[in-house]
PDB file of C-alpha atoms in Angstrom:
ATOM      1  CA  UNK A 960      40.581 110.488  27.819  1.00  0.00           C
ATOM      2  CA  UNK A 961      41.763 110.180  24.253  1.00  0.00           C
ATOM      3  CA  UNK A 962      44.060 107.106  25.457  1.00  0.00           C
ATOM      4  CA  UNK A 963      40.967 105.475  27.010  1.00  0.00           C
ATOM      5  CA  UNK A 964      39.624 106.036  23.726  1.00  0.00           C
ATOM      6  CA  UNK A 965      41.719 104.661  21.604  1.00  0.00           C
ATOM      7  CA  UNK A 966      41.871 101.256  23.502  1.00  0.00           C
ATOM      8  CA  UNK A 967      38.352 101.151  23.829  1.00  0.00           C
ATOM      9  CA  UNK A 968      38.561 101.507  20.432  1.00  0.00           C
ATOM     10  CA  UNK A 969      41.175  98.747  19.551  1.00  0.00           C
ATOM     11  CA  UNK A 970      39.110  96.977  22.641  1.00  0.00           C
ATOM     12  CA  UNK A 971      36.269  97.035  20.391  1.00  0.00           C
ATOM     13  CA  UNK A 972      38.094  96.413  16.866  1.00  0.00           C
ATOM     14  CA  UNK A 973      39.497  93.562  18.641  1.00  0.00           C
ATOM     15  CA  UNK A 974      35.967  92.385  19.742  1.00  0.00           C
ATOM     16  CA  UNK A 975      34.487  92.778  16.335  1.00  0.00           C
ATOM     17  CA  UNK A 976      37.903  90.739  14.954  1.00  0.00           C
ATOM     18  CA  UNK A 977      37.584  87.843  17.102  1.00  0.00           C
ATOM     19  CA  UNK A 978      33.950  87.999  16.069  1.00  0.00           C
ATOM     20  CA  UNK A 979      34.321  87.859  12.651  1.00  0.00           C
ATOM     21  CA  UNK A 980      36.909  85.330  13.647  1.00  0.00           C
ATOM     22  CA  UNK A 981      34.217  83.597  15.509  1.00  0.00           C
ATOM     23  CA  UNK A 982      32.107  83.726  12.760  1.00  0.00           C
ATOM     24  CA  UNK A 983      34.318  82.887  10.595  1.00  0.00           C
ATOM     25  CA  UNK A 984      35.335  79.465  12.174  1.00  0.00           C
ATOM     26  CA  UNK A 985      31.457  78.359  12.197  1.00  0.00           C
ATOM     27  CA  UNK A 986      31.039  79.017   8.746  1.00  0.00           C
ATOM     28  CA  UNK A 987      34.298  76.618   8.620  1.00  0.00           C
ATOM     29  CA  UNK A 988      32.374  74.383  10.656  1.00  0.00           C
ATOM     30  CA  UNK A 989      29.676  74.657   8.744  1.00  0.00           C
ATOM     31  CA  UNK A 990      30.667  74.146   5.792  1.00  0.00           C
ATOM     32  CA  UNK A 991      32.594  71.042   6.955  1.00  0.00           C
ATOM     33  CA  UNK A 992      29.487  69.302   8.466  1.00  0.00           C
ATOM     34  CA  UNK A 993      27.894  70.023   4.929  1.00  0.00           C
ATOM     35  CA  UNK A 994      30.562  68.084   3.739  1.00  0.00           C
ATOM     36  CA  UNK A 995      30.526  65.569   6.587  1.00  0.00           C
ATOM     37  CA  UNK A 996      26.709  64.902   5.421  1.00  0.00           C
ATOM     38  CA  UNK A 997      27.323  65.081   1.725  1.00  0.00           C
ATOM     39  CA  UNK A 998      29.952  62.292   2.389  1.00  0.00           C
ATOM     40  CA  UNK A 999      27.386  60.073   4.775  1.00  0.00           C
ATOM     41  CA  UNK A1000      24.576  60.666   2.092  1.00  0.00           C
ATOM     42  CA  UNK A1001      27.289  58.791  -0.475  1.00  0.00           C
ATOM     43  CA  UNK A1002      28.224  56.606   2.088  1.00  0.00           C
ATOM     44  CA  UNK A1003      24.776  55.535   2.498  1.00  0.00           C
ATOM     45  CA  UNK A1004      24.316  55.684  -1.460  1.00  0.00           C
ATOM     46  CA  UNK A1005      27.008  53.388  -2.088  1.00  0.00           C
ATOM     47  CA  UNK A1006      25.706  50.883   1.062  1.00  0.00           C
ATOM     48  CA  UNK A1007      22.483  51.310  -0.992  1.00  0.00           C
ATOM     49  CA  UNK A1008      24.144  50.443  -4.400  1.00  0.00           C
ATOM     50  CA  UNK A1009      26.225  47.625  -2.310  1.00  0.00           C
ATOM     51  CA  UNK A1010      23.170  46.016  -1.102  1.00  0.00           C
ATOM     52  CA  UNK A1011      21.009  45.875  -4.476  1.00  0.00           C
ATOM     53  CA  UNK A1012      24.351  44.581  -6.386  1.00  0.00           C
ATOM     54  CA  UNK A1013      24.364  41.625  -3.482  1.00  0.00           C
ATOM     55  CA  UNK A1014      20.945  40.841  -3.656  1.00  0.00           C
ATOM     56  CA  UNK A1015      21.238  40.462  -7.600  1.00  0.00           C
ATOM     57  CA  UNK A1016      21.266  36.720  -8.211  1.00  0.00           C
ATOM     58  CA  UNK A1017      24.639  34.922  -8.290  1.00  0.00           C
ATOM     59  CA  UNK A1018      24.963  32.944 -11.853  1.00  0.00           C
ATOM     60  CA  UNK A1019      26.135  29.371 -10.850  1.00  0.00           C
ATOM     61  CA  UNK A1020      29.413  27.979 -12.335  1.00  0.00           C
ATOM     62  CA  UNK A1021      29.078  25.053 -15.074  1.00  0.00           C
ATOM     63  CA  UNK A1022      30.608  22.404 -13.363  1.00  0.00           C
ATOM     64  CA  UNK A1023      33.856  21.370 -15.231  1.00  0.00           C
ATOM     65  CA  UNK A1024      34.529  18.043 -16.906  1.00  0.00           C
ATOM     66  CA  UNK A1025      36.122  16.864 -14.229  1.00  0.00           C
ATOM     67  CA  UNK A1026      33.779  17.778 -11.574  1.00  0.00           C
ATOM     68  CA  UNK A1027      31.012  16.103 -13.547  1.00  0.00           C
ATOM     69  CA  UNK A1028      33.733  12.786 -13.926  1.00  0.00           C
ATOM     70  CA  UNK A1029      34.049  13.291  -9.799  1.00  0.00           C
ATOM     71  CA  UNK A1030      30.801  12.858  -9.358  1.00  0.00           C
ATOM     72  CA  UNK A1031      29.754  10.049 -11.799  1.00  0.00           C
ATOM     73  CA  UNK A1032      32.223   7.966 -10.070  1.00  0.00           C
ATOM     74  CA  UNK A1033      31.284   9.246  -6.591  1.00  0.00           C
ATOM     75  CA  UNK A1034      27.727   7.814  -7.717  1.00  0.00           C
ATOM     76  CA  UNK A1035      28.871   4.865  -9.461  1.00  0.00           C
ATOM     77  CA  UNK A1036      30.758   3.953  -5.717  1.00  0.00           C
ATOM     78  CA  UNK A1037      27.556   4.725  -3.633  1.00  0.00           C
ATOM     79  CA  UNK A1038      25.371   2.410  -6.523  1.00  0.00           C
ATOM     80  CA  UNK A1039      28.060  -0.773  -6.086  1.00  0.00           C
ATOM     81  CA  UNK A1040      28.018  -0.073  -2.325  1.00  0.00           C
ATOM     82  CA  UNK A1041      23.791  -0.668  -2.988  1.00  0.00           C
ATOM     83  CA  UNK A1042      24.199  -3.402  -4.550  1.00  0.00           C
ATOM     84  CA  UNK A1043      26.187  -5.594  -2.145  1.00  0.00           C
ATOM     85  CA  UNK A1044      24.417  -4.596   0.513  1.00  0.00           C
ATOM     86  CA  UNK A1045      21.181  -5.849  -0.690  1.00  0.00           C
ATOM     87  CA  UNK A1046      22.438  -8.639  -2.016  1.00  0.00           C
ATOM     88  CA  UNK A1047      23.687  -8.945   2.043  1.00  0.00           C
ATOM     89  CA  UNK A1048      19.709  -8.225   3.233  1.00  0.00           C
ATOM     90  CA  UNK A1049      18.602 -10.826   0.945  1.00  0.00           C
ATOM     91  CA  UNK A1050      20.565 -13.521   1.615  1.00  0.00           C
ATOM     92  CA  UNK A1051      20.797 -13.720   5.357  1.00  0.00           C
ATOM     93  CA  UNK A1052      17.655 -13.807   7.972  1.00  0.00           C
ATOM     94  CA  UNK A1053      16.370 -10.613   9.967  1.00  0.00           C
ATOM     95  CA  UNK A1054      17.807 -11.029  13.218  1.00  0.00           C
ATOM     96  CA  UNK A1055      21.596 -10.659  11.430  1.00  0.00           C
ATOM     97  CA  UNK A1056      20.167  -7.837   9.469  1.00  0.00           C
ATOM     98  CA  UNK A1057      18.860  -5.821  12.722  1.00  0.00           C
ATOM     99  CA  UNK A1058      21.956  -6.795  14.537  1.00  0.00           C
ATOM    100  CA  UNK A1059      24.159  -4.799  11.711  1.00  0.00           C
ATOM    101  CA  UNK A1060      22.172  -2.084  11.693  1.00  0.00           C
ATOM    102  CA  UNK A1061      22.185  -1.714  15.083  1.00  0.00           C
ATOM    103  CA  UNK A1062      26.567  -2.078  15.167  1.00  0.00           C
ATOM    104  CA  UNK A1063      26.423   0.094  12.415  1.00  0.00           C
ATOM    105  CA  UNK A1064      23.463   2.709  11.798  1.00  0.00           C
ATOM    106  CA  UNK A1065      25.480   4.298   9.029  1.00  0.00           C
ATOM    107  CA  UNK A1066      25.127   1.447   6.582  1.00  0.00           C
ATOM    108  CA  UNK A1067      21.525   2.058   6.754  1.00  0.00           C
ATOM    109  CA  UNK A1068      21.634   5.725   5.805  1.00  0.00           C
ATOM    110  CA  UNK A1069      23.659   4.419   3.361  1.00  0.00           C
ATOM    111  CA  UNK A1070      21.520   1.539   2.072  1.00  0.00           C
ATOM    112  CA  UNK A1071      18.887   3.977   1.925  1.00  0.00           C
ATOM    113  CA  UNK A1072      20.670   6.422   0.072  1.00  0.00           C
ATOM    114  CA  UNK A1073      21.417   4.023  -2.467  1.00  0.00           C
ATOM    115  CA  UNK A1074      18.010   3.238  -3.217  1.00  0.00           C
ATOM    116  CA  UNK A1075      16.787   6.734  -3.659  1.00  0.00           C
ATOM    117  CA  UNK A1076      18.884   6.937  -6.673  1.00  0.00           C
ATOM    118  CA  UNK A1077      17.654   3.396  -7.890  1.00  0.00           C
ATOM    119  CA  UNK A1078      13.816   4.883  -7.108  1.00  0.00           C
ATOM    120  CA  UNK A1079      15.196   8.262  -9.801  1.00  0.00           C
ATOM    121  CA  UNK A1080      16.237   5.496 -12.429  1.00  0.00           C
ATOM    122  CA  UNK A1081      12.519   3.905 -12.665  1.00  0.00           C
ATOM    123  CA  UNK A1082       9.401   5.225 -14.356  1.00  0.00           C
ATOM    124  CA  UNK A1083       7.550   5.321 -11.204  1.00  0.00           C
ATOM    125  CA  UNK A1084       7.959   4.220  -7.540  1.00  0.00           C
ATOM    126  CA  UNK A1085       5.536   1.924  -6.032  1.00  0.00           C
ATOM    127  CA  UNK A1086       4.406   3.147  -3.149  1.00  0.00           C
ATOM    128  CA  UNK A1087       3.413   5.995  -5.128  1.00  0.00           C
ATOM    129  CA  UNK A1088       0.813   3.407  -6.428  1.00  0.00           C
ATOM    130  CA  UNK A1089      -0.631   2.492  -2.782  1.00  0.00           C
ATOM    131  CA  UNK A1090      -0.707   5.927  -1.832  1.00  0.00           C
ATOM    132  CA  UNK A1091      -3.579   6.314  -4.950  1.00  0.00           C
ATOM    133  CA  UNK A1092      -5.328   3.168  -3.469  1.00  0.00           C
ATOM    134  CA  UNK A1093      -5.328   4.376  -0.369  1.00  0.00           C
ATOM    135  CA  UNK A1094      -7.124   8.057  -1.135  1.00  0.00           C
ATOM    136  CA  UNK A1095     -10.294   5.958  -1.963  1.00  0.00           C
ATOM    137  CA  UNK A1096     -10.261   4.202   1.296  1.00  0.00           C
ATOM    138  CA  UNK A1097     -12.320   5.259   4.295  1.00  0.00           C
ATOM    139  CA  UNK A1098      -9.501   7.212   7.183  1.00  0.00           C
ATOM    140  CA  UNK A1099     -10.876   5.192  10.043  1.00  0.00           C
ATOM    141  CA  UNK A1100      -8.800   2.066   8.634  1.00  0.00           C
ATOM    142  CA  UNK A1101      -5.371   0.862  10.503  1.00  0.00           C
ATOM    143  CA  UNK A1102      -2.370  -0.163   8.261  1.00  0.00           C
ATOM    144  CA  UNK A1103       0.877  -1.871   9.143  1.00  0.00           C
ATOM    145  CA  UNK A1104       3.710  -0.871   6.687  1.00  0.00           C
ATOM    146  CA  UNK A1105       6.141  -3.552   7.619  1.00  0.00           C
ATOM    147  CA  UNK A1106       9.855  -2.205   6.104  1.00  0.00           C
ATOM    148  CA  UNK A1107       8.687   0.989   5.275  1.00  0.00           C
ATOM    149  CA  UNK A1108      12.036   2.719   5.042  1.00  0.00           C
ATOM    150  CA  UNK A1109      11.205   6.552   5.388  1.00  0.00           C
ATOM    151  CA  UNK A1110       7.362   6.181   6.140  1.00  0.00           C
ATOM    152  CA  UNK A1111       6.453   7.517   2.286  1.00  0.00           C
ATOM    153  CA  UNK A1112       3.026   6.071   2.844  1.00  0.00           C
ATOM    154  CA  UNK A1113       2.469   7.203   6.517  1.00  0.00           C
ATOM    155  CA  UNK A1114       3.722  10.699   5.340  1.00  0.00           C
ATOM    156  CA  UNK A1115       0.831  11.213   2.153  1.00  0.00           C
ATOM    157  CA  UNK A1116      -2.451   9.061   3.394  1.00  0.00           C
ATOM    158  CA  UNK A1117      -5.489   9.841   5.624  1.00  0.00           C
ATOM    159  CA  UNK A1118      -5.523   6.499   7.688  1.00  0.00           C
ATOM    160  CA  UNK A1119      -3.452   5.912  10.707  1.00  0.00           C
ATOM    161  CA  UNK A1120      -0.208   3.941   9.511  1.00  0.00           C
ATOM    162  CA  UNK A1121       1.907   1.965  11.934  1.00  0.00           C
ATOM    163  CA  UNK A1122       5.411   2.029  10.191  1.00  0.00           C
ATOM    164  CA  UNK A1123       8.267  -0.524  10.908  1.00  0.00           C
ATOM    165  CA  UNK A1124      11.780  -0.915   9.527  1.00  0.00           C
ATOM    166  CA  UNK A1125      15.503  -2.076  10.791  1.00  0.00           C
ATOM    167  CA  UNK A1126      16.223   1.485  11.713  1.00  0.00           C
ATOM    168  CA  UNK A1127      14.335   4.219  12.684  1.00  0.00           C
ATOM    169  CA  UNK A1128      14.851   6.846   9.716  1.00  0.00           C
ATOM    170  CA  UNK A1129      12.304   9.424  11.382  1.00  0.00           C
ATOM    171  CA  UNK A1130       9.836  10.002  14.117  1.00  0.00           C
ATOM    172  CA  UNK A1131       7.341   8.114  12.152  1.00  0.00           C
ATOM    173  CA  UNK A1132       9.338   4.616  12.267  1.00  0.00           C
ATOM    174  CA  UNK A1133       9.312   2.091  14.561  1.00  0.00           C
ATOM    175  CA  UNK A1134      12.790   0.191  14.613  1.00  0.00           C
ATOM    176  CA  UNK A1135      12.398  -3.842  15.153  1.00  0.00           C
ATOM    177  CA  UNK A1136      12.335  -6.982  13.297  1.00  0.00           C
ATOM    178  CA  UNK A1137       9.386  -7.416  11.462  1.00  0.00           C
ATOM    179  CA  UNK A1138       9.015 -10.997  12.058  1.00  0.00           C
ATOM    180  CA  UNK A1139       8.067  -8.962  15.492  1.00  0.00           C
ATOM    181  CA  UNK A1140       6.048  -6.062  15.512  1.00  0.00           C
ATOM    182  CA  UNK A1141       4.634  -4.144  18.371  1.00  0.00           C
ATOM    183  CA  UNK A1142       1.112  -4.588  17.356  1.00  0.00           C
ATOM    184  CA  UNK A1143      -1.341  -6.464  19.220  1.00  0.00           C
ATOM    185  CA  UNK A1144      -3.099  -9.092  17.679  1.00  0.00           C
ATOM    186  CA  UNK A1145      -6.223  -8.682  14.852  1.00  0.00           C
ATOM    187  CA  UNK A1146      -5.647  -5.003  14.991  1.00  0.00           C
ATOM    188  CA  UNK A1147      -5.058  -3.546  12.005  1.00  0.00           C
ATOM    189  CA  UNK A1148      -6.901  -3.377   8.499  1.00  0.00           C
ATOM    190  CA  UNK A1149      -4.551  -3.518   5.998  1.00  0.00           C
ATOM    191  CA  UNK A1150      -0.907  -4.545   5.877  1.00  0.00           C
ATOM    192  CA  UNK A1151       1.637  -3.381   2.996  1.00  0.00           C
ATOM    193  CA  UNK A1152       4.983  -4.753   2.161  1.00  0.00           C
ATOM    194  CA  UNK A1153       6.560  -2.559  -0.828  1.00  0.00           C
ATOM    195  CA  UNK A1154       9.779  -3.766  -2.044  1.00  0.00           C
ATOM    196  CA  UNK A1155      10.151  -5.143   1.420  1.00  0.00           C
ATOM    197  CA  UNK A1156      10.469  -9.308   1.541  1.00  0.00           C
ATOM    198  CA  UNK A1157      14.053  -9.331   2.043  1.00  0.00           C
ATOM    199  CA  UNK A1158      16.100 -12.421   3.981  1.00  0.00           C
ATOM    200  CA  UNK A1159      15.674 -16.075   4.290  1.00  0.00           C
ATOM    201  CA  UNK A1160      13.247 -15.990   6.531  1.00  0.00           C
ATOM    202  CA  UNK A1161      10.460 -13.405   4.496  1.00  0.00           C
ATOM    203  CA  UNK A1162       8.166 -15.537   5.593  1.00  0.00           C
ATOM    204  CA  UNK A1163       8.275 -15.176   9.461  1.00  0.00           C
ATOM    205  CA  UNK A1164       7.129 -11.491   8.119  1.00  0.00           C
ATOM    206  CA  UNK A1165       4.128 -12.998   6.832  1.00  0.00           C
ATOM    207  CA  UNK A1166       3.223 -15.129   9.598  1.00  0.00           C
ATOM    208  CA  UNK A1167       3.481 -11.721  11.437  1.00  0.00           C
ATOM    209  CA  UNK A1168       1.260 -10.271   9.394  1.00  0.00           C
ATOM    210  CA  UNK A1169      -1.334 -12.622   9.163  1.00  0.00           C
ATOM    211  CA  UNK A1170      -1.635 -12.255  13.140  1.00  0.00           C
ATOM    212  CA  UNK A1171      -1.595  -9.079  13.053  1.00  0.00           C
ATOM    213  CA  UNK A1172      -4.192  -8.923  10.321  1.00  0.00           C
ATOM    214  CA  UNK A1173      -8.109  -8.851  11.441  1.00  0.00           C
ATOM    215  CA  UNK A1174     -10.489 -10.838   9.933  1.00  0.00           C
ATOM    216  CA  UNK A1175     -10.829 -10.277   6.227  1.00  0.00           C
ATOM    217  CA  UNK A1176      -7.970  -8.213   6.664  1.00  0.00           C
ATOM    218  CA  UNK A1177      -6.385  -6.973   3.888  1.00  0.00           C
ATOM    219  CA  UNK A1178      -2.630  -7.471   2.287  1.00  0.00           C
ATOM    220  CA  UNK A1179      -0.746  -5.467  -0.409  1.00  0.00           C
ATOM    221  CA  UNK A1180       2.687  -7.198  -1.558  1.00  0.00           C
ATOM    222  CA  UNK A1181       4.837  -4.811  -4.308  1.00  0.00           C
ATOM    223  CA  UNK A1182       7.604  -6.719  -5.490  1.00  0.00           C
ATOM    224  CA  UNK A1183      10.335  -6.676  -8.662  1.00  0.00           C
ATOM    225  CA  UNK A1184       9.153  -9.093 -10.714  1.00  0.00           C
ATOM    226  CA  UNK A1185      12.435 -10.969 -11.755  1.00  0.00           C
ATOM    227  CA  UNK A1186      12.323 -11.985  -7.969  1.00  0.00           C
ATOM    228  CA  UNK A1187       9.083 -14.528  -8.704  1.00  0.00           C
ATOM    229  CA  UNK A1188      11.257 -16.478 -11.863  1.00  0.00           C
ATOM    230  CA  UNK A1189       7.409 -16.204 -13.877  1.00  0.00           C
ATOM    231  CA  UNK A1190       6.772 -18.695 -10.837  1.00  0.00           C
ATOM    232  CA  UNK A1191       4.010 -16.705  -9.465  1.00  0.00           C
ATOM    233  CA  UNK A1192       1.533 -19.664  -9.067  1.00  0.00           C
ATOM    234  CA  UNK A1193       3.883 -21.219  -6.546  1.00  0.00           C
ATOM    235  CA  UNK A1194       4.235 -18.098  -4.602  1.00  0.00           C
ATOM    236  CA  UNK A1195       0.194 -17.960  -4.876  1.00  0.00           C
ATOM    237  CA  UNK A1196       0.013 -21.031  -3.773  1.00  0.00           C
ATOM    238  CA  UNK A1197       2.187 -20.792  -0.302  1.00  0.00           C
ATOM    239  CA  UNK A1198       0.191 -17.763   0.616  1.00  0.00           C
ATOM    240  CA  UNK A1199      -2.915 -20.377   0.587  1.00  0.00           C
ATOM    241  CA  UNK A1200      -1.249 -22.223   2.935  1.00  0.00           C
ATOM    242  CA  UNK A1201      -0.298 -19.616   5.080  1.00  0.00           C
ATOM    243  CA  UNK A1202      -3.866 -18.746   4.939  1.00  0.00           C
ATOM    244  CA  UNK A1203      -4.082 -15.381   2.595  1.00  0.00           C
ATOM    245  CA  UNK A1204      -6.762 -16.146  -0.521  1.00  0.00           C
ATOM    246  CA  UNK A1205      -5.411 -13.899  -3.487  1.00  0.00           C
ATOM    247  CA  UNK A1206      -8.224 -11.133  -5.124  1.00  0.00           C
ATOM    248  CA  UNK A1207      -6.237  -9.672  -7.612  1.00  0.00           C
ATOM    249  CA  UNK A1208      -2.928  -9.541  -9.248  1.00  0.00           C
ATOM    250  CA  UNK A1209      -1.497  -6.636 -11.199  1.00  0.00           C
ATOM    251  CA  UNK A1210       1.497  -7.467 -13.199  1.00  0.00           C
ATOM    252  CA  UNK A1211       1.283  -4.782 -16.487  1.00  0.00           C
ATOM    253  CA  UNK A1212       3.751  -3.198 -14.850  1.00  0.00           C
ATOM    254  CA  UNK A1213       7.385  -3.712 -16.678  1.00  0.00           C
ATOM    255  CA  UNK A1214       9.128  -3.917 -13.252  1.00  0.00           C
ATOM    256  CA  UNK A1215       7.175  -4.581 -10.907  1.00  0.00           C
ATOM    257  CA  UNK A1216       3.832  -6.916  -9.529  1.00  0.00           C
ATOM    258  CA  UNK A1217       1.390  -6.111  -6.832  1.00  0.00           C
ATOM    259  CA  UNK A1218      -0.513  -8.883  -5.517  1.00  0.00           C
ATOM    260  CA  UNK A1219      -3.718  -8.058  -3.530  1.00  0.00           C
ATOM    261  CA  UNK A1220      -4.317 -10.723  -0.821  1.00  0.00           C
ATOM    262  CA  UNK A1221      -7.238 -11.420   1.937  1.00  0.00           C
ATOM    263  CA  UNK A1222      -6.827 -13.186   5.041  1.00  0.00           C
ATOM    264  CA  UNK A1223      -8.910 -16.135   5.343  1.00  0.00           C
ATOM    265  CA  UNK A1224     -10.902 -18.064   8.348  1.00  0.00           C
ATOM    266  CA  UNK A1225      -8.296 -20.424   7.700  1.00  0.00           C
ATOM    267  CA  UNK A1226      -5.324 -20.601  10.034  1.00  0.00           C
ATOM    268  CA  UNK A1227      -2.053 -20.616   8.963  1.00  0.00           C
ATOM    269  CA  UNK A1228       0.112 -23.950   8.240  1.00  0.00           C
ATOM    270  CA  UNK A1229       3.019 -24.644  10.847  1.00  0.00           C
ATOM    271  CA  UNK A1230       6.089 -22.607  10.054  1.00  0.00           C
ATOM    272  CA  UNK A1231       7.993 -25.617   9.969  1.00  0.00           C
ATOM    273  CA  UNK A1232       6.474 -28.185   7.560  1.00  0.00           C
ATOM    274  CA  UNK A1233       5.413 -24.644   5.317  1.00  0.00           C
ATOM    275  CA  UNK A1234       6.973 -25.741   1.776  1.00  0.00           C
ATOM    276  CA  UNK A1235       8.521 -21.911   1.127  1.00  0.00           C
ATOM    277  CA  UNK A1236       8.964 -20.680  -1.906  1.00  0.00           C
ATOM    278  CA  UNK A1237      12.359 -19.045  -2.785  1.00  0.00           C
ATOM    279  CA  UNK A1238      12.434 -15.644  -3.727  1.00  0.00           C
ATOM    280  CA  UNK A1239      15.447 -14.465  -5.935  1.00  0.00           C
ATOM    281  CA  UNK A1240      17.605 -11.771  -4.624  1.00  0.00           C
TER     282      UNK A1240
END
């Protein structure tokens, strides 16, 4: 009896020892998950501190002299690249001009791009102008914007605006020659050419125009000045014959002239014995 009582008694001491033992490794465990949490809670603190540093705004590196050089010149190249190929749009007729474009869309993008940074060297773009005419002007009317390059005036008036142009920049352009527009005929308003008489053969455009044109139709020509040689009268003149009867002209501009033209009753004189006046490139 005193033996079975002595290992019961180490029976139990052993108990109460693994126990405390027991007890002992939770508190262990417990005390590592409090650790395990303490070191998610700085985790998370320093994802927190992490995030608000990122979202602090980046300062943006002065470009270096170089740089700056890299990029005058790359400008410089895109500007000479301009230049000849207007001087190219001006001096041949529109069916060479489509067929380039149409071997090489690129060179339109690039045309294009060109004259974006001519339009940021000028006090103010033109069609900027007709877009203020045309706020005053009742939204039922019908325009044809013949070389309307990205459809500026489609994009910012209230009047339904058929745009045309070599290449079709957006969804808003129509891509032919303009000496042949998908229009049927007398059914439009008003027709606009903005920096837009370019080839030998400009005037097929106008002939176009005037066809397209209803009755007391309306036409808006923007062009550089320098192009006219202070010979406006002569231009006047061949739009007589080709049947337009000027209302206004608006040259107090530095760079440029707008004339404002009607079409007549009158019909328009043969393309072929039409004495043409010569526009400068």
């Amino acid at each position: 009896e005193q033996m079975e009582g002595v290992m019961q008694s180490r029976v139990n001491s052993g108990g109460v020892k693994r126990k405390r033992d027991s007890d002992g490794d939770n508190e262990e465990k417990n005390i590592g998950g409090e650790t395990s949490n303490n070191k998610n809670k700085n985790n998370n603190n320093n994802n927190s501190n992490n995030n608000n540093e990122s979202k602090k705004p980046v300062a943006k590196r002065p470009k270096t002299e170089f740089e700056k050089k890299l990029e005058a010149d790359r400008e410089k190249l895109e500007s000479g690249g301009f230049r000849i190929l207007n001087e190219t749009l001006y001096t041949q007729t529109s069916d060479k001009t489509l067929k380039l474009f149409k071997r090489s869309p690129d060179e339109f993008q690039s045309y294009h791009k060109g004259f974006r940074n001519q339009v940021k060297q000028w006090p103010e773009n033109p069609v900027d102008e007709l877009i203020k005419i045309f706020k005053d002007k009742p939204s039922t009317l019908k325009v044809a914007d013949f070389g309307c390059g990205e459809a500026k005036l489609a994009q910012n008036v209230k009047q339904t605006v058929y745009s045309f142009d070599f290449v079709k920049l957006n969804n808003r352009v129509t891509a032919c020659d303009m000496k042949n527009v998908p229009l049927p005929n007398k059914s439009v308003d008003i027709a606009v050419f903005c920096l837009s008489l370019m080839g030998t053969n400009y005037t097929d455009f106008l002939y176009e125009a005037s066809r397209v044109l209803k009755n007391s139709g309306q036409l808006y020509i923007v062009e550089v000045k320098s192009r006219f040689d202070q010979q406006e009268d002569k231009f006047i003149d061949m739009m007589k014959s080709l049947g337009f009867d000027k209302t206004k002209q608006h040259d107090q501009n530095k760079m440029f002239i707008r004339f404002d033209f009607v079409k007549s009753s009158r019909s328009p004189q043969n393309n072929k014995t039409l004495k043409k006046f010569v526009l400068k490139p």
